[in-house]
Amino acid sequence: MFRPIYEPRTRAKEYSDLAINIYNGCNHGCWYCYARKIHDRYKPTENFADVKPREGIVEAVTRQLSGGKYKDKKIMLCFTCDPYPANIDTMPTREVIMALKASGAHVQILTKGGDRARRDFNLLDANDSFGITLTCSSDETAQEEEPFAASPTERIRTLKDATAVLTLDQKAETMSFTADPSSYSWELCQEATRLFEVFKNHHNGQAVRSMVQSILKTLSPTPVRPSGGVYFVPAAYDEELQKLTSFCSAFPKGEGFKIQVVNSAESLKMVETKVSDHLESLYGQSQHAAADGSLSKSKLAEIIDEAKRVISGYKNYEGILSQKKDEMEARILLIRDSVTILMEKAGDT
Ligand code: SF4
């Protein structure tokens, strides 16, 4: 079976205890390339510069990692090729890194690909390493000796940009970073810190709660308790509800649960009662608003919006209502009339 994670032997072991070669061949064209010499000796009819991902490389790496044997081990990419060759799709490199990180292994990248490696910086963390190979510092010399690799200037710039460390302290709610002030990563970290402050100040607990409420309102909810917190949501919104509960649960102290209502006569009666109570309460609220001369325009708009939402959401419940259907439809008509009155009132204020 193809097992691409291997232990380098001889002097290569100085670089890393473990390695993966993702591609067959390399097209950077270094005149001194040892890998090409070996390749040409064993496969004289194949062109080393004709780079191709090794067949089934991502699946084979994933399979080999599945036993958990490589957790916390650092694995080098690559020895007999470059993880970022020129002018070909290097997604296999990204997928291999993702598989390694998902398994708890760490990555040690060594490349002459320069900017091509930037795409994968967001997968790396403080346990990983990013290295470049430099055989000379002159771009002109490199152009002759490694014609299709990134220039030394580009490689050094990429290395500088790879060395930023951005730290988020969830408890203290702070974000800090270390980076070379002349690098692009410094600019990125500064922008991330700025956005974090914006997020912290504008998406605090209260803002998130109101966001959740706004999303919930689009799902035709019927409150189970007058104080809220528990709602019936029609099955038509199952997918959206799943996303909302996952969103709520993603916060350290957040909780959101979706519990299927059993399709029994008793459950249906409970839903029917709650829909009826909701309509009743909304009607009372709109009547009260119509009689209250002190309500602000925005409060009136809020009640009108809520009434309209409930009227249009009622159709989601129609199919399961039986006993109180006529009564509820009459209530809907009354709420509709109230909305007309409230809209006129809102226009006058
Ligand atoms: S980058 Fe490495 S593998 Fe590619 S040609 Fe140069 S020496 Fe060979």
GROMACS .gro file of N, CA and C in nm, residues 98-261:
model
  492
   98MET      N    1  -0.379   2.041   0.522
   98MET     CA    2  -0.504   2.035   0.598
   98MET      C    3  -0.520   1.899   0.667
   99ALA      N    4  -0.485   1.794   0.594
   99ALA     CA    5  -0.497   1.659   0.653
   99ALA      C    6  -0.401   1.645   0.771
  100LEU      N    7  -0.279   1.697   0.755
  100LEU     CA    8  -0.181   1.687   0.863
  100LEU      C    9  -0.229   1.762   0.987
  101LYS      N   10  -0.276   1.885   0.964
  101LYS     CA   11  -0.319   1.967   1.078
  101LYS      C   12  -0.441   1.904   1.147
  102ALA      N   13  -0.532   1.851   1.065
  102ALA     CA   14  -0.653   1.791   1.123
  102ALA      C   15  -0.618   1.670   1.210
  103SER      N   16  -0.506   1.605   1.180
  103SER     CA   17  -0.469   1.485   1.256
  103SER      C   18  -0.387   1.519   1.380
  104GLY      N   19  -0.351   1.649   1.395
  104GLY     CA   20  -0.270   1.689   1.510
  104GLY      C   21  -0.121   1.687   1.481
  105ALA      N   22  -0.083   1.659   1.356
  105ALA     CA   23   0.059   1.664   1.319
  105ALA      C   24   0.097   1.808   1.286
  106HIS      N   25   0.227   1.835   1.278
  106HIS     CA   26   0.274   1.970   1.244
  106HIS      C   27   0.349   1.966   1.110
  107VAL      N   28   0.363   2.083   1.053
  107VAL     CA   29   0.417   2.090   0.917
  107VAL      C   30   0.548   2.168   0.915
  108GLN      N   31   0.642   2.119   0.837
  108GLN     CA   32   0.768   2.191   0.816
  108GLN      C   33   0.784   2.209   0.666
  109ILE      N   34   0.763   2.332   0.621
  109ILE     CA   35   0.766   2.357   0.476
  109ILE      C   36   0.904   2.409   0.435
  110LEU      N   37   0.955   2.356   0.326
  110LEU     CA   38   1.080   2.407   0.270
  110LEU      C   39   1.057   2.428   0.121
  111THR      N   40   1.071   2.554   0.077
  111THR     CA   41   1.033   2.582  -0.062
  111THR      C   42   1.118   2.691  -0.126
  112LYS      N   43   1.118   2.687  -0.259
  112LYS     CA   44   1.173   2.800  -0.336
  112LYS      C   45   1.058   2.864  -0.414
  113GLY      N   46   0.936   2.836  -0.373
  113GLY     CA   47   0.819   2.883  -0.448
  113GLY      C   48   0.779   3.027  -0.419
  114GLY      N   49   0.839   3.091  -0.317
  114GLY     CA   50   0.810   3.232  -0.287
  114GLY      C   51   0.663   3.257  -0.261
  115ASP      N   52   0.607   3.355  -0.332
  115ASP     CA   53   0.468   3.398  -0.308
  115ASP      C   54   0.366   3.286  -0.323
  116ARG      N   55   0.400   3.182  -0.398
  116ARG     CA   56   0.302   3.074  -0.419
  116ARG      C   57   0.263   3.008  -0.287
  117ALA      N   58   0.352   3.018  -0.188
  117ALA     CA   59   0.325   2.953  -0.059
  117ALA      C   60   0.229   3.032   0.028
  118ARG      N   61   0.210   3.160  -0.004
  118ARG     CA   62   0.128   3.247   0.083
  118ARG      C   63  -0.013   3.195   0.103
  119ARG      N   64  -0.067   3.135  -0.002
  119ARG     CA   65  -0.205   3.087   0.005
  119ARG      C   66  -0.230   3.000   0.129
  120ASP      N   67  -0.126   2.928   0.173
  120ASP     CA   68  -0.147   2.831   0.281
  120ASP      C   69  -0.104   2.882   0.418
  121PHE      N   70  -0.063   3.008   0.425
  121PHE     CA   71  -0.020   3.061   0.556
  121PHE      C   72  -0.131   3.052   0.660
  122ASN      N   73  -0.255   3.067   0.612
  122ASN     CA   74  -0.366   3.066   0.710
  122ASN      C   75  -0.389   2.927   0.771
  123LEU      N   76  -0.322   2.826   0.719
  123LEU     CA   77  -0.337   2.692   0.778
  123LEU      C   78  -0.234   2.667   0.887
  124LEU      N   79  -0.131   2.752   0.891
  124LEU     CA   80  -0.018   2.725   0.981
  124LEU      C   81  -0.037   2.792   1.116
  125ASP      N   82   0.025   2.733   1.219
  125ASP     CA   83   0.023   2.797   1.350
  125ASP      C   84   0.162   2.791   1.410
  126ALA      N   85   0.172   2.829   1.538
  126ALA     CA   86   0.304   2.842   1.600
  126ALA      C   87   0.380   2.710   1.608
  127ASN      N   88   0.313   2.597   1.589
  127ASN     CA   89   0.382   2.467   1.594
  127ASN      C   90   0.444   2.428   1.460
  128ASP      N   91   0.415   2.505   1.357
  128ASP     CA   92   0.465   2.471   1.223
  128ASP      C   93   0.587   2.555   1.189
  129SER      N   94   0.658   2.513   1.085
  129SER     CA   95   0.774   2.590   1.040
  129SER      C   96   0.761   2.619   0.892
  130PHE      N   97   0.811   2.735   0.855
  130PHE     CA   98   0.815   2.768   0.713
  130PHE      C   99   0.958   2.810   0.680
  131GLY      N  100   1.020   2.742   0.585
  131GLY     CA  101   1.158   2.773   0.550
  131GLY      C  102   1.175   2.792   0.401
  132ILE      N  103   1.277   2.868   0.365
  132ILE     CA  104   1.309   2.883   0.222
  132ILE      C  105   1.450   2.831   0.200
  133THR      N  106   1.481   2.791   0.079
  133THR     CA  107   1.618   2.752   0.046
  133THR      C  108   1.679   2.867  -0.032
  134LEU      N  109   1.796   2.914   0.014
  134LEU     CA  110   1.867   3.021  -0.056
  134LEU      C  111   2.007   2.972  -0.089
  135THR      N  112   2.041   2.970  -0.214
  135THR     CA  113   2.177   2.928  -0.249
  135THR      C  114   2.261   3.049  -0.290
  136CYS      N  115   2.194   3.162  -0.313
  136CYS     CA  116   2.266   3.286  -0.343
  136CYS      C  117   2.172   3.402  -0.309
  137SER      N  118   2.227   3.522  -0.300
  137SER     CA  119   2.140   3.634  -0.264
  137SER      C  120   2.109   3.722  -0.386
  138SER      N  121   2.173   3.694  -0.498
  138SER     CA  122   2.153   3.780  -0.616
  138SER      C  123   2.041   3.725  -0.704
  139ASP      N  124   1.946   3.812  -0.737
  139ASP     CA  125   1.835   3.769  -0.824
  139ASP      C  126   1.888   3.729  -0.962
  140GLU      N  127   1.993   3.801  -1.008
  140GLU     CA  128   2.048   3.772  -1.142
  140GLU      C  129   2.111   3.632  -1.144
  141THR      N  130   2.190   3.603  -1.041
  141THR     CA  131   2.254   3.472  -1.036
  141THR      C  132   2.149   3.362  -1.027
  142ALA      N  133   2.047   3.386  -0.942
  142ALA     CA  134   1.941   3.285  -0.925
  142ALA      C  135   1.868   3.262  -1.057
  143GLN      N  136   1.853   3.369  -1.134
  143GLN     CA  137   1.784   3.357  -1.263
  143GLN      C  138   1.858   3.258  -1.354
  144GLU      N  139   1.989   3.253  -1.339
  144GLU     CA  140   2.066   3.159  -1.420
  144GLU      C  141   2.068   3.020  -1.358
  145GLU      N  142   2.076   3.016  -1.226
  145GLU     CA  143   2.098   2.886  -1.161
  145GLU      C  144   1.969   2.813  -1.122
  146GLU      N  145   1.864   2.891  -1.096
  146GLU     CA  146   1.735   2.831  -1.056
  146GLU      C  147   1.626   2.905  -1.133
  147PRO      N  148   1.626   2.895  -1.266
  147PRO     CA  149   1.550   2.988  -1.350
  147PRO      C  150   1.400   2.997  -1.323
  148PHE      N  151   1.338   2.890  -1.273
  148PHE     CA  152   1.191   2.894  -1.257
  148PHE      C  153   1.147   2.898  -1.111
  149ALA      N  154   1.245   2.911  -1.022
  149ALA     CA  155   1.210   2.929  -0.880
  149ALA      C  156   1.183   3.078  -0.858
  150ALA      N  157   1.118   3.112  -0.745
  150ALA     CA  158   1.098   3.254  -0.715
  150ALA      C  159   1.235   3.318  -0.689
  151SER      N  160   1.245   3.447  -0.712
  151SER     CA  161   1.374   3.514  -0.692
  151SER      C  162   1.409   3.514  -0.543
  152PRO      N  163   1.538   3.525  -0.509
  152PRO     CA  164   1.575   3.533  -0.367
  152PRO      C  165   1.503   3.647  -0.296
  153THR      N  166   1.486   3.760  -0.364
  153THR     CA  167   1.416   3.874  -0.301
  153THR      C  168   1.274   3.833  -0.262
  154GLU      N  169   1.208   3.766  -0.355
  154GLU     CA  170   1.069   3.723  -0.326
  154GLU      C  171   1.067   3.620  -0.215
  155ARG      N  172   1.162   3.527  -0.217
  155ARG     CA  173   1.164   3.422  -0.114
  155ARG      C  174   1.184   3.483   0.025
  156ILE      N  175   1.278   3.579   0.033
  156ILE     CA  176   1.305   3.641   0.165
  156ILE      C  177   1.182   3.718   0.213
  157ARG      N  178   1.117   3.787   0.119
  157ARG     CA  179   0.996   3.863   0.157
  157ARG      C  180   0.887   3.767   0.208
  158THR      N  181   0.874   3.654   0.141
  158THR     CA  182   0.772   3.556   0.183
  158THR      C  183   0.804   3.502   0.321
  159LEU      N  184   0.934   3.477   0.343
  159LEU     CA  185   0.975   3.424   0.474
  159LEU      C  186   0.942   3.525   0.585
  160LYS      N  187   0.972   3.652   0.557
  160LYS     CA  188   0.942   3.756   0.657
  160LYS      C  189   0.793   3.758   0.688
  161ASP      N  190   0.713   3.746   0.582
  161ASP     CA  191   0.568   3.753   0.600
  161ASP      C  192   0.511   3.630   0.669
  162ALA      N  193   0.589   3.523   0.668
  162ALA     CA  194   0.538   3.400   0.729
  162ALA      C  195   0.565   3.398   0.879
  163THR      N  196   0.637   3.496   0.929
  163THR     CA  197   0.682   3.484   1.067
  163THR      C  198   0.600   3.568   1.165
  164ALA      N  199   0.483   3.609   1.127
  164ALA     CA  200   0.400   3.683   1.222
  164ALA      C  201   0.327   3.585   1.314
  165VAL      N  202   0.312   3.626   1.439
  165VAL     CA  203   0.232   3.544   1.532
  165VAL      C  204   0.122   3.633   1.588
  166LEU      N  205   0.000   3.591   1.563
  166LEU     CA  206  -0.116   3.668   1.608
  166LEU      C  207  -0.181   3.589   1.722
  167THR      N  208  -0.196   3.653   1.837
  167THR     CA  209  -0.248   3.579   1.953
  167THR      C  210  -0.380   3.638   2.000
  168LEU      N  211  -0.478   3.551   2.014
  168LEU     CA  212  -0.608   3.594   2.066
  168LEU      C  213  -0.624   3.535   2.206
  169ASP      N  214  -0.639   3.622   2.303
  169ASP     CA  215  -0.663   3.577   2.440
  169ASP      C  216  -0.813   3.588   2.464
  170GLN      N  217  -0.881   3.473   2.460
  170GLN     CA  218  -1.028   3.476   2.469
  170GLN      C  219  -1.076   3.526   2.604
  171LYS      N  220  -1.001   3.489   2.709
  171LYS     CA  221  -1.043   3.528   2.844
  171LYS      C  222  -1.033   3.679   2.862
  172ALA      N  223  -0.916   3.732   2.824
  172ALA     CA  224  -0.894   3.876   2.843
  172ALA      C  225  -0.955   3.958   2.729
  173GLU      N  226  -1.003   3.888   2.625
  173GLU     CA  227  -1.060   3.954   2.507
  173GLU      C  228  -0.962   4.054   2.447
  174THR      N  229  -0.838   4.007   2.429
  174THR     CA  230  -0.738   4.094   2.366
  174THR      C  231  -0.674   4.020   2.249
  175MET      N  232  -0.622   4.099   2.156
  175MET     CA  233  -0.550   4.040   2.044
  175MET      C  234  -0.416   4.114   2.033
  176SER      N  235  -0.308   4.038   2.017
  176SER     CA  236  -0.176   4.102   2.004
  176SER      C  237  -0.097   4.028   1.897
  177PHE      N  238   0.011   4.089   1.848
  177PHE     CA  239   0.089   4.020   1.746
  177PHE      C  240   0.235   4.062   1.749
  178THR      N  241   0.319   3.974   1.694
  178THR     CA  242   0.459   4.011   1.671
  178THR      C  243   0.486   3.986   1.523
  179ALA      N  244   0.546   4.083   1.458
  179ALA     CA  245   0.578   4.069   1.315
  179ALA      C  246   0.681   4.175   1.279
  180ASP      N  247   0.748   4.151   1.170
  180ASP     CA  248   0.846   4.249   1.121
  180ASP      C  249   0.769   4.371   1.068
  181PRO      N  250   0.794   4.491   1.123
  181PRO     CA  251   0.716   4.609   1.081
  181PRO      C  252   0.727   4.640   0.931
  182SER      N  253   0.831   4.587   0.865
  182SER     CA  254   0.843   4.618   0.722
  182SER      C  255   0.771   4.513   0.636
  183SER      N  256   0.708   4.413   0.701
  183SER     CA  257   0.648   4.305   0.623
  183SER      C  258   0.499   4.327   0.599
  184TYR      N  259   0.450   4.255   0.501
  184TYR     CA  260   0.307   4.260   0.469
  184TYR      C  261   0.226   4.199   0.583
  185SER      N  262   0.284   4.097   0.649
  185SER     CA  263   0.210   4.033   0.757
  185SER      C  264   0.186   4.131   0.872
  186TRP      N  265   0.277   4.227   0.888
  186TRP     CA  266   0.257   4.328   0.993
  186TRP      C  267   0.129   4.408   0.961
  187GLU      N  268   0.115   4.444   0.833
  187GLU     CA  269  -0.007   4.518   0.793
  187GLU      C  270  -0.132   4.433   0.815
  188LEU      N  271  -0.119   4.304   0.779
  188LEU     CA  272  -0.235   4.214   0.796
  188LEU      C  273  -0.273   4.201   0.943
  189CYS      N  274  -0.170   4.186   1.029
  189CYS     CA  275  -0.196   4.171   1.172
  189CYS      C  276  -0.260   4.297   1.228
  190GLN      N  277  -0.212   4.411   1.180
  190GLN     CA  278  -0.269   4.537   1.229
  190GLN      C  279  -0.416   4.547   1.190
  191GLU      N  280  -0.446   4.506   1.069
  191GLU     CA  281  -0.584   4.509   1.021
  191GLU      C  282  -0.670   4.411   1.101
  192ALA      N  283  -0.613   4.292   1.129
  192ALA     CA  284  -0.688   4.192   1.207
  192ALA      C  285  -0.718   4.247   1.347
  193THR      N  286  -0.620   4.315   1.406
  193THR     CA  287  -0.639   4.371   1.540
  193THR      C  288  -0.746   4.480   1.538
  194ARG      N  289  -0.743   4.561   1.432
  194ARG     CA  290  -0.844   4.667   1.419
  194ARG      C  291  -0.984   4.606   1.406
  195LEU      N  292  -0.994   4.504   1.319
  195LEU     CA  293  -1.125   4.440   1.300
  195LEU      C  294  -1.173   4.371   1.428
  196PHE      N  295  -1.077   4.317   1.503
  196PHE     CA  296  -1.113   4.252   1.629
  196PHE      C  297  -1.176   4.354   1.725
  197GLU      N  298  -1.116   4.473   1.732
  197GLU     CA  299  -1.170   4.578   1.820
  197GLU      C  300  -1.311   4.618   1.774
  198VAL      N  301  -1.328   4.630   1.641
  198VAL     CA  302  -1.460   4.664   1.588
  198VAL      C  303  -1.559   4.555   1.627
  199PHE      N  304  -1.517   4.430   1.609
  199PHE     CA  305  -1.605   4.316   1.641
  199PHE      C  306  -1.641   4.319   1.790
  200LYS      N  307  -1.538   4.342   1.873
  200LYS     CA  308  -1.560   4.337   2.018
  200LYS      C  309  -1.659   4.444   2.063
  201ASN      N  310  -1.646   4.562   2.002
  201ASN     CA  311  -1.730   4.673   2.046
  201ASN      C  312  -1.869   4.676   1.981
  202HIS      N  313  -1.880   4.613   1.866
  202HIS     CA  314  -2.009   4.620   1.797
  202HIS      C  315  -2.082   4.487   1.791
  203HIS      N  316  -2.016   4.381   1.828
  203HIS     CA  317  -2.082   4.250   1.826
  203HIS      C  318  -2.073   4.189   1.965
  204ASN      N  319  -2.101   4.272   2.066
  204ASN     CA  320  -2.097   4.220   2.203
  204ASN      C  321  -2.221   4.133   2.228
  205GLY      N  322  -2.233   4.084   2.353
  205GLY     CA  323  -2.342   3.992   2.385
  205GLY      C  324  -2.478   4.046   2.345
  206GLN      N  325  -2.499   4.175   2.375
  206GLN     CA  326  -2.631   4.233   2.346
  206GLN      C  327  -2.658   4.237   2.195
  207ALA      N  328  -2.551   4.276   2.120
  207ALA     CA  329  -2.567   4.284   1.973
  207ALA      C  330  -2.594   4.145   1.915
  208VAL      N  331  -2.524   4.043   1.969
  208VAL     CA  332  -2.544   3.907   1.917
  208VAL      C  333  -2.685   3.859   1.951
  209ARG      N  334  -2.732   3.889   2.073
  209ARG     CA  335  -2.868   3.848   2.113
  209ARG      C  336  -2.971   3.910   2.019
  210SER      N  337  -2.950   4.040   1.989
  210SER     CA  338  -3.049   4.104   1.902
  210SER      C  339  -3.040   4.049   1.760
  211MET      N  340  -2.918   4.009   1.718
  211MET     CA  341  -2.901   3.948   1.585
  211MET      C  342  -2.976   3.814   1.580
  212VAL      N  343  -2.961   3.735   1.688
  212VAL     CA  344  -3.029   3.605   1.694
  212VAL      C  345  -3.181   3.624   1.691
  213GLN      N  346  -3.228   3.725   1.765
  213GLN     CA  347  -3.372   3.753   1.766
  213GLN      C  348  -3.422   3.790   1.627
  214SER      N  349  -3.343   3.873   1.557
  214SER     CA  350  -3.384   3.916   1.422
  214SER      C  351  -3.391   3.796   1.328
  215ILE      N  352  -3.293   3.706   1.340
  215ILE     CA  353  -3.294   3.588   1.252
  215ILE      C  354  -3.413   3.499   1.288
  216LEU      N  355  -3.433   3.482   1.419
  216LEU     CA  356  -3.543   3.396   1.464
  216LEU      C  357  -3.678   3.447   1.411
  217LYS      N  358  -3.693   3.579   1.408
  217LYS     CA  359  -3.821   3.636   1.362
  217LYS      C  360  -3.853   3.598   1.218
  218THR      N  361  -3.750   3.567   1.140
  218THR     CA  362  -3.775   3.530   0.999
  218THR      C  363  -3.820   3.384   0.987
  219LEU      N  364  -3.825   3.311   1.100
  219LEU     CA  365  -3.859   3.168   1.095
  219LEU      C  366  -4.001   3.140   1.146
  220SER      N  367  -4.087   3.242   1.144
  220SER     CA  368  -4.226   3.228   1.193
  220SER      C  369  -4.232   3.162   1.331
  221PRO      N  370  -4.163   3.216   1.429
  221PRO     CA  371  -4.162   3.149   1.560
  221PRO      C  372  -4.291   3.175   1.638
  222THR      N  373  -4.332   3.077   1.715
  222THR     CA  374  -4.444   3.096   1.808
  222THR      C  375  -4.390   3.074   1.948
  223PRO      N  376  -4.397   3.177   2.034
  223PRO     CA  377  -4.340   3.157   2.168
  223PRO      C  378  -4.415   3.051   2.247
  224VAL      N  379  -4.339   2.967   2.315
  224VAL     CA  380  -4.401   2.864   2.399
  224VAL      C  381  -4.428   2.924   2.537
  225ARG      N  382  -4.338   3.015   2.578
  225ARG     CA  383  -4.358   3.083   2.707
  225ARG      C  384  -4.367   3.232   2.679
  226PRO      N  385  -4.446   3.306   2.756
  226PRO     CA  386  -4.458   3.450   2.731
  226PRO      C  387  -4.322   3.520   2.739
  227SER      N  388  -4.233   3.468   2.824
  227SER     CA  389  -4.102   3.533   2.840
  227SER      C  390  -4.005   3.499   2.727
  228GLY      N  391  -4.045   3.414   2.634
  228GLY     CA  392  -3.957   3.377   2.522
  228GLY      C  393  -3.859   3.268   2.560
  229GLY      N  394  -3.757   3.250   2.479
  229GLY     CA  395  -3.654   3.149   2.508
  229GLY      C  396  -3.684   3.014   2.446
  230VAL      N  397  -3.814   2.979   2.439
  230VAL     CA  398  -3.853   2.851   2.376
  230VAL      C  399  -3.961   2.882   2.273
  231TYR      N  400  -3.941   2.832   2.152
  231TYR     CA  401  -4.034   2.865   2.042
  231TYR      C  402  -4.068   2.741   1.961
  232PHE      N  403  -4.185   2.743   1.901
  232PHE     CA  404  -4.216   2.647   1.795
  232PHE      C  405  -4.172   2.712   1.665
  233VAL      N  406  -4.104   2.635   1.582
  233VAL     CA  407  -4.066   2.686   1.450
  233VAL      C  408  -4.114   2.583   1.347
  234PRO      N  409  -4.189   2.627   1.245
  234PRO     CA  410  -4.242   2.530   1.147
  234PRO      C  411  -4.131   2.450   1.079
  235ALA      N  412  -4.165   2.326   1.043
  235ALA     CA  413  -4.066   2.236   0.981
  235ALA      C  414  -4.007   2.294   0.853
  236ALA      N  415  -4.081   2.387   0.788
  236ALA     CA  416  -4.031   2.446   0.663
  236ALA      C  417  -3.898   2.519   0.686
  237TYR      N  418  -3.871   2.557   0.811
  237TYR     CA  419  -3.748   2.632   0.840
  237TYR      C  420  -3.643   2.546   0.911
  238ASP      N  421  -3.655   2.417   0.895
  238ASP     CA  422  -3.568   2.324   0.967
  238ASP      C  423  -3.419   2.355   0.945
  239GLU      N  424  -3.384   2.375   0.819
  239GLU     CA  425  -3.242   2.398   0.786
  239GLU      C  426  -3.191   2.528   0.847
  240GLU      N  427  -3.272   2.634   0.834
  240GLU     CA  428  -3.232   2.764   0.889
  240GLU      C  429  -3.220   2.757   1.042
  241LEU      N  430  -3.314   2.682   1.103
  241LEU     CA  431  -3.311   2.669   1.249
  241LEU      C  432  -3.184   2.595   1.293
  242GLN      N  433  -3.147   2.493   1.216
  242GLN     CA  434  -3.025   2.418   1.249
  242GLN      C  435  -2.904   2.512   1.247
  243LYS      N  436  -2.899   2.600   1.146
  243LYS     CA  437  -2.786   2.693   1.137
  243LYS      C  438  -2.787   2.789   1.255
  244LEU      N  439  -2.907   2.834   1.292
  244LEU     CA  440  -2.917   2.931   1.402
  244LEU      C  441  -2.873   2.867   1.535
  245THR      N  442  -2.917   2.744   1.559
  245THR     CA  443  -2.877   2.679   1.686
  245THR      C  444  -2.727   2.652   1.686
  246SER      N  445  -2.671   2.616   1.570
  246SER     CA  446  -2.526   2.594   1.564
  246SER      C  447  -2.453   2.724   1.592
  247PHE      N  448  -2.505   2.834   1.536
  247PHE     CA  449  -2.444   2.966   1.558
  247PHE      C  450  -2.445   2.999   1.707
  248CYS      N  451  -2.561   2.979   1.772
  248CYS     CA  452  -2.572   3.010   1.915
  248CYS      C  453  -2.476   2.924   1.997
  249SER      N  454  -2.465   2.798   1.960
  249SER     CA  455  -2.381   2.705   2.037
  249SER      C  456  -2.232   2.729   2.013
  250ALA      N  457  -2.200   2.807   1.909
  250ALA     CA  458  -2.058   2.830   1.877
  250ALA      C  459  -1.993   2.925   1.978
  251PHE      N  460  -2.073   2.999   2.054
  251PHE     CA  461  -2.016   3.091   2.153
  251PHE      C  462  -1.981   3.014   2.280
  252PRO      N  463  -1.872   3.055   2.348
  252PRO     CA  464  -1.829   2.979   2.466
  252PRO      C  465  -1.941   2.959   2.568
  253LYS      N  466  -2.027   3.061   2.587
  253LYS     CA  467  -2.134   3.043   2.685
  253LYS      C  468  -2.270   3.034   2.617
  254GLY      N  469  -2.271   3.010   2.488
  254GLY     CA  470  -2.397   3.008   2.414
  254GLY      C  471  -2.458   2.868   2.407
  255GLU      N  472  -2.589   2.863   2.399
  255GLU     CA  473  -2.657   2.734   2.386
  255GLU      C  474  -2.774   2.751   2.290
  256GLY      N  475  -2.793   2.656   2.205
  256GLY     CA  476  -2.909   2.657   2.117
  256GLY      C  477  -2.947   2.512   2.089
  257PHE      N  478  -3.072   2.477   2.104
  257PHE     CA  479  -3.114   2.339   2.082
  257PHE      C  480  -3.232   2.335   1.987
  258LYS      N  481  -3.231   2.234   1.904
  258LYS     CA  482  -3.345   2.213   1.814
  258LYS      C  483  -3.403   2.077   1.852
  259ILE      N  484  -3.526   2.076   1.898
  259ILE     CA  485  -3.587   1.948   1.939
  259ILE      C  486  -3.711   1.925   1.854
  260GLN      N  487  -3.712   1.812   1.789
  260GLN     CA  488  -3.824   1.777   1.701
  260GLN      C  489  -3.952   1.760   1.783
  261VAL      N  490  -4.063   1.822   1.739
  261VAL     CA  491  -4.190   1.801   1.808
  261VAL      C  492  -4.252   1.671   1.757
   0.00000   0.00000   0.00000
